[in-house]
Amino acid sequence: MIERTEMRQIFPTPLWIVDLKADMARAVNGRLMAEITKLATPRPAVPKGTNWQTDPVLHKLPQFAEFVSLVETAARGALRSLRLEKYAMFVTGCWANINPPGGINSSHSHPNNFLSGVYYVSIPQGADRIEFLDPRSQAQVLMPHPEEFNPLNGNSMTIEARDGRLVLFPGWLVHQVPINMSNAERVSIAFNLMFRQFGETASAPLWKGRIPIKLPG
């Protein structure tokens, strides 16, 4: 009766994972951790359950030039896969996140940017996840309980966070960081990227961090 059955996945959401070589990750993270520690000392008080974030201007500091180059290299690879490599892209915002034990990042997106991402500097066990939420609101109208959750029947996707890993995703994709269940701090660097033709005036973050940074010059 049936000649052929085919399943197609339409409107997929791309997400890129870039892992540094272990020796390279240790060296890069050591330098990044030293610079973040300098910027975050002394730290202002924060409410319980929240975290510290620097002002989103790390990309303008010379000591983070190596990191910005890494981000731009990863972004060029993402654009190649989307066949958009003819468009120049630049970092519009970059900041360090320090999540203490019990800290959490509630669900959010990064408006006015094409790509966003996070790089993991120091990730303890028990704080090693980032969760992405299904952007299709109508997909949750009817959700039977499956025998096993997978990318086709769930409404969220969890990605492992680990030292030396960079995760790149569309800026509109809603994501969150579960509570830090470890006894150590979770340290990461987040960033946004936009096409230079669009982003020079509209894409800079409008918020300030709890750790202010004075730019040189």
PDB file of C-alpha atoms in Angstrom:
ATOM      1  CA  MET A   1       0.000   0.000   0.000  1.00  0.00           C
ATOM      2  CA  ILE A   2       2.645   2.515   1.027  1.00  0.00           C
ATOM      3  CA  GLU A   3       5.394   3.022  -1.507  1.00  0.00           C
ATOM      4  CA  ARG A   4       7.536   5.412   0.519  1.00  0.00           C
ATOM      5  CA  THR A   5       7.632   7.293   3.837  1.00  0.00           C
ATOM      6  CA  GLU A   6       9.905  10.260   4.427  1.00  0.00           C
ATOM      7  CA  MET A   7      10.418  12.575   7.392  1.00  0.00           C
ATOM      8  CA  ARG A   8      11.890  16.023   6.855  1.00  0.00           C
ATOM      9  CA  GLN A   9      12.987  18.495   9.511  1.00  0.00           C
ATOM     10  CA  ILE A  10      11.908  21.992   8.472  1.00  0.00           C
ATOM     11  CA  PHE A  11      13.011  25.354   9.893  1.00  0.00           C
ATOM     12  CA  PRO A  12      15.908  23.925  11.925  1.00  0.00           C
ATOM     13  CA  THR A  13      17.616  26.135  14.510  1.00  0.00           C
ATOM     14  CA  PRO A  14      21.412  26.093  14.105  1.00  0.00           C
ATOM     15  CA  LEU A  15      23.734  25.892  17.090  1.00  0.00           C
ATOM     16  CA  TRP A  16      27.503  25.568  16.838  1.00  0.00           C
ATOM     17  CA  ILE A  17      29.844  23.991  19.429  1.00  0.00           C
ATOM     18  CA  VAL A  18      33.568  24.733  19.201  1.00  0.00           C
ATOM     19  CA  ASP A  19      35.974  22.892  21.521  1.00  0.00           C
ATOM     20  CA  LEU A  20      39.562  24.036  21.930  1.00  0.00           C
ATOM     21  CA  LYS A  21      42.388  21.527  22.187  1.00  0.00           C
ATOM     22  CA  ALA A  22      42.971  20.641  25.837  1.00  0.00           C
ATOM     23  CA  ASP A  23      46.415  22.244  26.115  1.00  0.00           C
ATOM     24  CA  MET A  24      45.251  25.367  24.310  1.00  0.00           C
ATOM     25  CA  ALA A  25      42.150  25.634  26.526  1.00  0.00           C
ATOM     26  CA  ARG A  26      44.248  25.459  29.694  1.00  0.00           C
ATOM     27  CA  ALA A  27      46.554  28.236  28.486  1.00  0.00           C
ATOM     28  CA  VAL A  28      43.769  30.506  27.208  1.00  0.00           C
ATOM     29  CA  ASN A  29      41.592  29.984  30.272  1.00  0.00           C
ATOM     30  CA  GLY A  30      44.482  30.685  32.609  1.00  0.00           C
ATOM     31  CA  ARG A  31      45.035  34.071  30.982  1.00  0.00           C
ATOM     32  CA  LEU A  32      41.320  34.871  30.860  1.00  0.00           C
ATOM     33  CA  MET A  33      40.790  33.898  34.486  1.00  0.00           C
ATOM     34  CA  ALA A  34      43.650  36.155  35.598  1.00  0.00           C
ATOM     35  CA  GLU A  35      42.196  39.146  33.740  1.00  0.00           C
ATOM     36  CA  ILE A  36      38.634  38.528  34.944  1.00  0.00           C
ATOM     37  CA  THR A  37      39.859  38.230  38.521  1.00  0.00           C
ATOM     38  CA  LYS A  38      41.590  41.614  38.225  1.00  0.00           C
ATOM     39  CA  LEU A  39      38.450  43.254  36.852  1.00  0.00           C
ATOM     40  CA  ALA A  40      36.212  41.662  39.490  1.00  0.00           C
ATOM     41  CA  THR A  41      38.307  42.598  42.527  1.00  0.00           C
ATOM     42  CA  PRO A  42      36.905  43.880  44.820  1.00  0.00           C
ATOM     43  CA  ARG A  43      33.431  42.593  44.023  1.00  0.00           C
ATOM     44  CA  PRO A  44      30.266  44.492  44.836  1.00  0.00           C
ATOM     45  CA  ALA A  45      27.606  42.781  46.928  1.00  0.00           C
ATOM     46  CA  VAL A  46      24.905  40.954  44.973  1.00  0.00           C
ATOM     47  CA  PRO A  47      21.523  39.582  46.078  1.00  0.00           C
ATOM     48  CA  LYS A  48      21.448  35.881  46.920  1.00  0.00           C
ATOM     49  CA  GLY A  49      20.768  33.719  43.877  1.00  0.00           C
ATOM     50  CA  THR A  50      22.127  36.258  41.403  1.00  0.00           C
ATOM     51  CA  ASN A  51      25.592  36.696  39.898  1.00  0.00           C
ATOM     52  CA  TRP A  52      28.284  39.140  38.889  1.00  0.00           C
ATOM     53  CA  GLN A  53      28.612  40.465  35.349  1.00  0.00           C
ATOM     54  CA  THR A  54      31.165  42.932  34.080  1.00  0.00           C
ATOM     55  CA  ASP A  55      30.140  45.817  31.894  1.00  0.00           C
ATOM     56  CA  PRO A  56      29.715  44.430  28.334  1.00  0.00           C
ATOM     57  CA  VAL A  57      32.888  46.078  27.006  1.00  0.00           C
ATOM     58  CA  LEU A  58      35.580  43.396  27.307  1.00  0.00           C
ATOM     59  CA  HIS A  59      36.000  43.370  23.516  1.00  0.00           C
ATOM     60  CA  LYS A  60      37.311  46.938  23.766  1.00  0.00           C
ATOM     61  CA  LEU A  61      40.116  45.995  26.173  1.00  0.00           C
ATOM     62  CA  PRO A  62      43.500  45.015  24.668  1.00  0.00           C
ATOM     63  CA  GLN A  63      43.970  42.141  27.108  1.00  0.00           C
ATOM     64  CA  PHE A  64      40.968  40.376  25.561  1.00  0.00           C
ATOM     65  CA  ALA A  65      42.096  40.767  21.927  1.00  0.00           C
ATOM     66  CA  GLU A  66      43.104  37.087  21.707  1.00  0.00           C
ATOM     67  CA  PHE A  67      39.656  36.049  22.900  1.00  0.00           C
ATOM     68  CA  VAL A  68      37.886  38.358  20.458  1.00  0.00           C
ATOM     69  CA  SER A  69      39.909  36.817  17.638  1.00  0.00           C
ATOM     70  CA  LEU A  70      38.728  33.357  18.733  1.00  0.00           C
ATOM     71  CA  VAL A  71      35.106  34.519  18.735  1.00  0.00           C
ATOM     72  CA  GLU A  72      35.417  36.079  15.281  1.00  0.00           C
ATOM     73  CA  THR A  73      37.000  32.900  13.899  1.00  0.00           C
ATOM     74  CA  ALA A  74      34.119  30.805  15.243  1.00  0.00           C
ATOM     75  CA  ALA A  75      31.594  33.277  13.822  1.00  0.00           C
ATOM     76  CA  ARG A  76      33.160  33.096  10.354  1.00  0.00           C
ATOM     77  CA  GLY A  77      32.762  29.323  10.452  1.00  0.00           C
ATOM     78  CA  ALA A  78      29.102  29.696  11.396  1.00  0.00           C
ATOM     79  CA  LEU A  79      28.501  32.165   8.579  1.00  0.00           C
ATOM     80  CA  ARG A  80      30.117  29.795   6.091  1.00  0.00           C
ATOM     81  CA  SER A  81      27.652  27.076   7.043  1.00  0.00           C
ATOM     82  CA  LEU A  82      24.803  29.563   6.529  1.00  0.00           C
ATOM     83  CA  ARG A  83      26.267  30.763   3.213  1.00  0.00           C
ATOM     84  CA  LEU A  84      26.529  34.289   4.614  1.00  0.00           C
ATOM     85  CA  GLU A  85      30.301  34.641   4.715  1.00  0.00           C
ATOM     86  CA  LYS A  86      30.224  37.673   2.390  1.00  0.00           C
ATOM     87  CA  TYR A  87      28.930  39.790   5.294  1.00  0.00           C
ATOM     88  CA  ALA A  88      31.482  41.260   7.698  1.00  0.00           C
ATOM     89  CA  MET A  89      30.632  40.643  11.360  1.00  0.00           C
ATOM     90  CA  PHE A  90      31.980  42.174  14.565  1.00  0.00           C
ATOM     91  CA  VAL A  91      31.558  41.833  18.328  1.00  0.00           C
ATOM     92  CA  THR A  92      29.057  44.376  19.697  1.00  0.00           C
ATOM     93  CA  GLY A  93      29.159  43.351  23.360  1.00  0.00           C
ATOM     94  CA  CYS A  94      31.283  41.040  25.517  1.00  0.00           C
ATOM     95  CA  TRP A  95      31.150  40.441  29.277  1.00  0.00           C
ATOM     96  CA  ALA A  96      32.272  38.036  31.978  1.00  0.00           C
ATOM     97  CA  ASN A  97      29.755  36.111  34.072  1.00  0.00           C
ATOM     98  CA  ILE A  98      30.614  34.849  37.557  1.00  0.00           C
ATOM     99  CA  ASN A  99      27.927  32.602  39.033  1.00  0.00           C
ATOM    100  CA  PRO A 100      28.493  31.800  42.710  1.00  0.00           C
ATOM    101  CA  PRO A 101      26.994  28.689  44.321  1.00  0.00           C
ATOM    102  CA  GLY A 102      23.227  29.120  44.072  1.00  0.00           C
ATOM    103  CA  GLY A 103      23.546  31.594  41.198  1.00  0.00           C
ATOM    104  CA  ILE A 104      21.281  31.378  38.173  1.00  0.00           C
ATOM    105  CA  ASN A 105      20.663  33.089  34.826  1.00  0.00           C
ATOM    106  CA  SER A 106      16.945  33.258  34.040  1.00  0.00           C
ATOM    107  CA  SER A 107      15.598  32.787  30.514  1.00  0.00           C
ATOM    108  CA  HIS A 108      16.488  35.565  28.072  1.00  0.00           C
ATOM    109  CA  SER A 109      17.573  36.344  24.518  1.00  0.00           C
ATOM    110  CA  HIS A 110      20.017  38.874  23.032  1.00  0.00           C
ATOM    111  CA  PRO A 111      18.077  41.336  20.844  1.00  0.00           C
ATOM    112  CA  ASN A 112      19.562  43.449  18.031  1.00  0.00           C
ATOM    113  CA  ASN A 113      22.256  40.875  17.234  1.00  0.00           C
ATOM    114  CA  PHE A 114      22.441  38.087  14.680  1.00  0.00           C
ATOM    115  CA  LEU A 115      24.611  35.706  16.728  1.00  0.00           C
ATOM    116  CA  SER A 116      25.317  35.329  20.422  1.00  0.00           C
ATOM    117  CA  GLY A 117      27.469  32.924  22.326  1.00  0.00           C
ATOM    118  CA  VAL A 118      29.265  31.898  25.479  1.00  0.00           C
ATOM    119  CA  TYR A 119      32.761  30.605  26.197  1.00  0.00           C
ATOM    120  CA  TYR A 120      33.473  28.559  29.302  1.00  0.00           C
ATOM    121  CA  VAL A 121      36.486  29.565  31.394  1.00  0.00           C
ATOM    122  CA  SER A 122      35.960  27.594  34.609  1.00  0.00           C
ATOM    123  CA  ILE A 123      33.030  25.213  34.940  1.00  0.00           C
ATOM    124  CA  PRO A 124      32.644  23.058  38.068  1.00  0.00           C
ATOM    125  CA  GLN A 125      30.671  19.831  38.119  1.00  0.00           C
ATOM    126  CA  GLY A 126      27.121  20.698  39.121  1.00  0.00           C
ATOM    127  CA  ALA A 127      27.142  23.914  37.100  1.00  0.00           C
ATOM    128  CA  ASP A 128      27.876  22.432  33.679  1.00  0.00           C
ATOM    129  CA  ARG A 129      24.741  23.037  31.649  1.00  0.00           C
ATOM    130  CA  ILE A 130      23.094  25.648  29.427  1.00  0.00           C
ATOM    131  CA  GLU A 131      19.486  25.142  28.347  1.00  0.00           C
ATOM    132  CA  PHE A 132      17.848  26.374  25.140  1.00  0.00           C
ATOM    133  CA  LEU A 133      14.068  26.726  24.896  1.00  0.00           C
ATOM    134  CA  ASP A 134      11.903  25.854  21.901  1.00  0.00           C
ATOM    135  CA  PRO A 135      11.105  29.149  20.113  1.00  0.00           C
ATOM    136  CA  ARG A 136       7.959  27.730  18.514  1.00  0.00           C
ATOM    137  CA  SER A 137       5.208  28.780  20.901  1.00  0.00           C
ATOM    138  CA  GLN A 138       2.549  26.677  19.186  1.00  0.00           C
ATOM    139  CA  ALA A 139       4.644  23.518  19.586  1.00  0.00           C
ATOM    140  CA  GLN A 140       3.673  23.437  23.267  1.00  0.00           C
ATOM    141  CA  VAL A 141      -0.079  23.513  22.715  1.00  0.00           C
ATOM    142  CA  LEU A 142      -0.206  19.707  22.695  1.00  0.00           C
ATOM    143  CA  MET A 143       2.636  17.720  24.234  1.00  0.00           C
ATOM    144  CA  PRO A 144       1.969  14.017  24.875  1.00  0.00           C
ATOM    145  CA  HIS A 145       4.451  12.391  27.250  1.00  0.00           C
ATOM    146  CA  PRO A 146       6.922  10.430  25.069  1.00  0.00           C
ATOM    147  CA  GLU A 147       8.618   7.175  25.957  1.00  0.00           C
ATOM    148  CA  GLU A 148      11.916   9.045  25.605  1.00  0.00           C
ATOM    149  CA  PHE A 149      12.613  12.727  25.016  1.00  0.00           C
ATOM    150  CA  ASN A 150      14.589  13.703  21.921  1.00  0.00           C
ATOM    151  CA  PRO A 151      15.028  16.838  19.759  1.00  0.00           C
ATOM    152  CA  LEU A 152      11.803  16.064  17.882  1.00  0.00           C
ATOM    153  CA  ASN A 153       9.410  15.782  20.833  1.00  0.00           C
ATOM    154  CA  GLY A 154      10.870  17.996  23.577  1.00  0.00           C
ATOM    155  CA  ASN A 155      10.521  21.710  24.249  1.00  0.00           C
ATOM    156  CA  SER A 156      14.066  22.364  25.478  1.00  0.00           C
ATOM    157  CA  MET A 157      17.583  21.224  24.731  1.00  0.00           C
ATOM    158  CA  THR A 158      20.460  21.061  27.207  1.00  0.00           C
ATOM    159  CA  ILE A 159      24.080  21.473  26.110  1.00  0.00           C
ATOM    160  CA  GLU A 160      27.048  20.494  28.273  1.00  0.00           C
ATOM    161  CA  ALA A 161      29.226  23.384  29.409  1.00  0.00           C
ATOM    162  CA  ARG A 162      32.899  22.586  29.943  1.00  0.00           C
ATOM    163  CA  ASP A 163      36.219  24.389  30.072  1.00  0.00           C
ATOM    164  CA  GLY A 164      37.412  25.452  26.636  1.00  0.00           C
ATOM    165  CA  ARG A 165      34.043  25.095  24.914  1.00  0.00           C
ATOM    166  CA  LEU A 166      32.428  27.890  22.882  1.00  0.00           C
ATOM    167  CA  VAL A 167      28.719  27.684  22.049  1.00  0.00           C
ATOM    168  CA  LEU A 168      27.353  29.941  19.314  1.00  0.00           C
ATOM    169  CA  PHE A 169      23.644  30.399  18.584  1.00  0.00           C
ATOM    170  CA  PRO A 170      21.116  32.836  17.050  1.00  0.00           C
ATOM    171  CA  GLY A 171      20.714  35.944  19.192  1.00  0.00           C
ATOM    172  CA  TRP A 172      16.931  35.498  19.271  1.00  0.00           C
ATOM    173  CA  LEU A 173      17.084  31.987  20.763  1.00  0.00           C
ATOM    174  CA  VAL A 174      15.872  32.017  24.374  1.00  0.00           C
ATOM    175  CA  HIS A 175      18.222  30.296  26.826  1.00  0.00           C
ATOM    176  CA  GLN A 176      18.909  29.997  30.538  1.00  0.00           C
ATOM    177  CA  VAL A 177      21.518  28.695  32.963  1.00  0.00           C
ATOM    178  CA  PRO A 178      20.297  26.354  35.720  1.00  0.00           C
ATOM    179  CA  ILE A 179      21.187  26.999  39.340  1.00  0.00           C
ATOM    180  CA  ASN A 180      24.824  26.453  40.264  1.00  0.00           C
ATOM    181  CA  MET A 181      24.606  23.338  42.421  1.00  0.00           C
ATOM    182  CA  SER A 182      28.354  23.175  43.066  1.00  0.00           C
ATOM    183  CA  ASN A 183      30.447  24.730  45.816  1.00  0.00           C
ATOM    184  CA  ALA A 184      32.596  26.661  43.323  1.00  0.00           C
ATOM    185  CA  GLU A 185      32.107  29.629  41.030  1.00  0.00           C
ATOM    186  CA  ARG A 186      31.129  29.166  37.411  1.00  0.00           C
ATOM    187  CA  VAL A 187      33.002  31.594  35.145  1.00  0.00           C
ATOM    188  CA  SER A 188      32.138  32.255  31.507  1.00  0.00           C
ATOM    189  CA  ILE A 189      32.357  35.005  28.907  1.00  0.00           C
ATOM    190  CA  ALA A 190      29.293  35.879  26.834  1.00  0.00           C
ATOM    191  CA  PHE A 191      29.239  37.915  23.650  1.00  0.00           C
ATOM    192  CA  ASN A 192      27.092  39.217  20.802  1.00  0.00           C
ATOM    193  CA  LEU A 193      27.903  39.636  17.111  1.00  0.00           C
ATOM    194  CA  MET A 194      26.209  41.632  14.388  1.00  0.00           C
ATOM    195  CA  PHE A 195      26.797  42.428  10.734  1.00  0.00           C
ATOM    196  CA  ARG A 196      28.873  45.569  10.496  1.00  0.00           C
ATOM    197  CA  GLN A 197      26.460  47.079   7.986  1.00  0.00           C
ATOM    198  CA  PHE A 198      23.655  46.851  10.572  1.00  0.00           C
ATOM    199  CA  GLY A 199      25.235  46.924  13.981  1.00  0.00           C
ATOM    200  CA  GLU A 200      27.500  49.941  14.397  1.00  0.00           C
ATOM    201  CA  THR A 201      24.734  52.096  15.870  1.00  0.00           C
ATOM    202  CA  ALA A 202      22.003  49.721  17.109  1.00  0.00           C
ATOM    203  CA  SER A 203      23.533  46.603  18.628  1.00  0.00           C
ATOM    204  CA  ALA A 204      25.547  47.702  21.663  1.00  0.00           C
ATOM    205  CA  PRO A 205      24.050  46.410  24.954  1.00  0.00           C
ATOM    206  CA  LEU A 206      21.884  48.933  26.797  1.00  0.00           C
ATOM    207  CA  TRP A 207      22.593  47.478  30.244  1.00  0.00           C
ATOM    208  CA  LYS A 208      25.435  47.886  32.715  1.00  0.00           C
ATOM    209  CA  GLY A 209      27.146  45.169  34.743  1.00  0.00           C
ATOM    210  CA  ARG A 210      27.565  44.977  38.488  1.00  0.00           C
ATOM    211  CA  ILE A 211      31.325  45.177  37.902  1.00  0.00           C
ATOM    212  CA  PRO A 212      32.034  48.523  36.166  1.00  0.00           C
ATOM    213  CA  ILE A 213      34.952  48.802  33.761  1.00  0.00           C
ATOM    214  CA  LYS A 214      36.793  51.978  32.812  1.00  0.00           C
ATOM    215  CA  LEU A 215      37.928  51.894  29.212  1.00  0.00           C
ATOM    216  CA  PRO A 216      41.391  53.185  28.274  1.00  0.00           C
ATOM    217  CA  GLY A 217      41.769  56.520  26.502  1.00  0.00           C
TER     218      GLY A 217
END
